[in-house]
GROMACS .gro file of C-alpha atoms in nm:
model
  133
    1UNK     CA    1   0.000   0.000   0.000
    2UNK     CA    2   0.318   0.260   0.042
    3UNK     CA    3   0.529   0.395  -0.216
    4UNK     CA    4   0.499   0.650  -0.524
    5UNK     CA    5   0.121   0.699  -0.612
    6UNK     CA    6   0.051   0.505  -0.939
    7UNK     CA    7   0.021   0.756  -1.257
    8UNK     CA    8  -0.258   0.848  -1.433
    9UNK     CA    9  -0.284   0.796  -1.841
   10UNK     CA   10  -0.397   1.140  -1.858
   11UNK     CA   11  -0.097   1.351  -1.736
   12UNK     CA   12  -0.150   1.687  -1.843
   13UNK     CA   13   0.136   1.999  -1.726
   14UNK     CA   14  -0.092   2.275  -1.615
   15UNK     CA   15   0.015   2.518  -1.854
   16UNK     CA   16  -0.174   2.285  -2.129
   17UNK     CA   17  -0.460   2.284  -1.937
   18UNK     CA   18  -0.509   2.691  -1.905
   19UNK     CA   19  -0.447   2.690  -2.248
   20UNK     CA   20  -0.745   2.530  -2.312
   21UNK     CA   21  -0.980   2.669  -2.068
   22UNK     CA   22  -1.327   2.776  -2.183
   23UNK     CA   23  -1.396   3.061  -1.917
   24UNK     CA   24  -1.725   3.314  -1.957
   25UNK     CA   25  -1.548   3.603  -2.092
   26UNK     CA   26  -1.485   3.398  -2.372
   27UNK     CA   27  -1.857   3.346  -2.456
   28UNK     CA   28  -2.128   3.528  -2.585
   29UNK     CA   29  -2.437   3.515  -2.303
   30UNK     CA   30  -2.609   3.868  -2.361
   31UNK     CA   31  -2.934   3.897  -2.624
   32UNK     CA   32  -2.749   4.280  -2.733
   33UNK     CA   33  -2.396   4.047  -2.844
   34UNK     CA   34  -2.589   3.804  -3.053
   35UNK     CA   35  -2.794   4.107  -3.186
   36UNK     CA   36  -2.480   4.307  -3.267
   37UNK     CA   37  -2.332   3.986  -3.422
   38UNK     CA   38  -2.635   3.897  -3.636
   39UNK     CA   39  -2.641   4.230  -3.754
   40UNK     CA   40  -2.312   4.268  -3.922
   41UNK     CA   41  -2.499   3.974  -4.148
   42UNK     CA   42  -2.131   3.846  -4.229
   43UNK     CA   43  -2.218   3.435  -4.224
   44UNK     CA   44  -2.071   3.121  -4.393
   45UNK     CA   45  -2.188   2.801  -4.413
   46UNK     CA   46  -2.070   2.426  -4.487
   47UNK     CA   47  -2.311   2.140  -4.503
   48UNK     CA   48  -2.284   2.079  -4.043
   49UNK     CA   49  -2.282   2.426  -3.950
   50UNK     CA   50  -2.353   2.824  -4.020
   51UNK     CA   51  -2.124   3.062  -3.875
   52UNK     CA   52  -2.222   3.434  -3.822
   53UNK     CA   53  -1.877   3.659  -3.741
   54UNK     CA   54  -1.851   3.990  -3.636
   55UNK     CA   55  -1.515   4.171  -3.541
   56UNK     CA   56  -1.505   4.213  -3.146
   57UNK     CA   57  -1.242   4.425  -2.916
   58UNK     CA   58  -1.156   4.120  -2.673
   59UNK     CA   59  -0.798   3.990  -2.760
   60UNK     CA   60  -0.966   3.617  -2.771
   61UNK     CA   61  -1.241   3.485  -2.952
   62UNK     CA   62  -1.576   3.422  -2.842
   63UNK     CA   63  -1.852   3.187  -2.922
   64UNK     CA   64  -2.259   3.184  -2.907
   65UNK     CA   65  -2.432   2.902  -2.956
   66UNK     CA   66  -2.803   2.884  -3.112
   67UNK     CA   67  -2.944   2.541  -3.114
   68UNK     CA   68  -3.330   2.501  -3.243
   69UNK     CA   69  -3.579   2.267  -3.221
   70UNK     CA   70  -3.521   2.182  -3.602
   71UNK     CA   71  -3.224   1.971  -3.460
   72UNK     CA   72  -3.394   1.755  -3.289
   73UNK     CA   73  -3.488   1.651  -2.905
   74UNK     CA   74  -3.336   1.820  -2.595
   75UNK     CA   75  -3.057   1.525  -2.568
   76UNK     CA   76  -2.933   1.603  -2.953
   77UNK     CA   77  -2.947   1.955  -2.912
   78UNK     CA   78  -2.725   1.933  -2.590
   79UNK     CA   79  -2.456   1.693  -2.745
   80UNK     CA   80  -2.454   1.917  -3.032
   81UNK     CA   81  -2.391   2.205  -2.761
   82UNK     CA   82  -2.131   2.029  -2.562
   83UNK     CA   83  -1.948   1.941  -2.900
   84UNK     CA   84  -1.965   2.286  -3.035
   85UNK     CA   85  -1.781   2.404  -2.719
   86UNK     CA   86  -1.506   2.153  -2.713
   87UNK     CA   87  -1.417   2.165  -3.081
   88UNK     CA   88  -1.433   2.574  -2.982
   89UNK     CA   89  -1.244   2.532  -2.675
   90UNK     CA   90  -0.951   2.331  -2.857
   91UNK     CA   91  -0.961   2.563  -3.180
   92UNK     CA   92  -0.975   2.892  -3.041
   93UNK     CA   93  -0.613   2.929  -3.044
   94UNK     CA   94  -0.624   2.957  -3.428
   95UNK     CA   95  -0.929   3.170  -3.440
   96UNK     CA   96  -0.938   3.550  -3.531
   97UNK     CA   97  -1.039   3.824  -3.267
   98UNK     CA   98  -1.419   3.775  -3.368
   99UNK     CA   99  -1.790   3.677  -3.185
  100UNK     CA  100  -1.864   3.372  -3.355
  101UNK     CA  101  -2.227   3.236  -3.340
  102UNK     CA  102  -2.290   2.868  -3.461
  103UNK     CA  103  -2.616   2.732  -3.577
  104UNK     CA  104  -2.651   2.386  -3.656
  105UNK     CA  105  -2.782   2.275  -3.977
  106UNK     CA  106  -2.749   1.882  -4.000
  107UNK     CA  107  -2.992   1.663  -3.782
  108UNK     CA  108  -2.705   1.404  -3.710
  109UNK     CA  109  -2.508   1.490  -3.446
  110UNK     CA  110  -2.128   1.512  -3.637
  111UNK     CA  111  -1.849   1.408  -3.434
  112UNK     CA  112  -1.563   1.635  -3.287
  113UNK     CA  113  -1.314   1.627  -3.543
  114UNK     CA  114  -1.537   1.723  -3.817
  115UNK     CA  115  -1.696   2.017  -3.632
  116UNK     CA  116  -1.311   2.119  -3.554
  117UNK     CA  117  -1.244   2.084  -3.907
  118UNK     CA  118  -1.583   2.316  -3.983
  119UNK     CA  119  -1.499   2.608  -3.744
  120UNK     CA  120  -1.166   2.639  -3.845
  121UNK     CA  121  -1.256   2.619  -4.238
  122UNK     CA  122  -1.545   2.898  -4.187
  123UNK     CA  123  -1.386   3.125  -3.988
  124UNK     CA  124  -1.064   3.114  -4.207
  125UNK     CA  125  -0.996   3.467  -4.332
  126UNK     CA  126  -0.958   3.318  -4.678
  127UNK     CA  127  -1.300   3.400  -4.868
  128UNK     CA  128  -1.504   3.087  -4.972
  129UNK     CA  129  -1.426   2.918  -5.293
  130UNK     CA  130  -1.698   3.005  -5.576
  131UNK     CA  131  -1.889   2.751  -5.789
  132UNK     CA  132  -1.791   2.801  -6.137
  133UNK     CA  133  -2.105   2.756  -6.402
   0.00000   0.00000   0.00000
């Protein structure tokens, strides 16, 4: 029963784990930030999400989240929720200054790689490729 405690798997240093904190001031929680967000109309869309951006003052991103009904039931729309945050909360360190808000499209749930993959191709500062006719 003595000696060295056993280690875990999961040994993180705690400067990784403040790197990837997800505190308040880095979301969006007031009606007037969504409303100033939704009314710069700047949006882009793949086929899992649409992203509305807006330019913000903060030296850090920040993320809203609007979920509907259209999603589906209360457990889907919270698993879409809790993804949204973590693929935010481990991208935001190659995210712009900018108020992001996120509105689900898809009715599957995707998993956290590919909405990682969708935040960080729609809020790219490239502009979107155009369909050629």
């Amino acid at each position: 029963m003595g000696g060295p405690p056993k280690p875990s798997r999961f040994t993180f240093s705690r400067s990784e784990t403040l790197a990837h904190t997800f505190p308040k001031t880095h979301r969006l929680l007031q009606k007037d930030d969504f409303d100033r967000v939704f009314a710069v109309r700047r949006s882009r869309a793949d086929e899992r999400l649409v992203v509305y951006v807006a330019p913000n003052e903060c030296k850090h991103p920040r993320l809203g989240l609007v979920v509907s009904r259209k999603v589906g039931n209360a457990v889907a729309r919270n698993r879409w929720k809790r993804l949204l945050r973590e693929a935010f909360r481990l991208t935001q360190h190659e995210l712009p200054n900018v108020d992001l808000v996120c509105l689900p499209r898809a009715k599957a749930v995707p998993t956290l790689e590919e909405l990682q993959q969708s935040l960080a191709k729609l809020t790219s500062r490239r502009p979107p490729k155009r369909k050629r006719s």
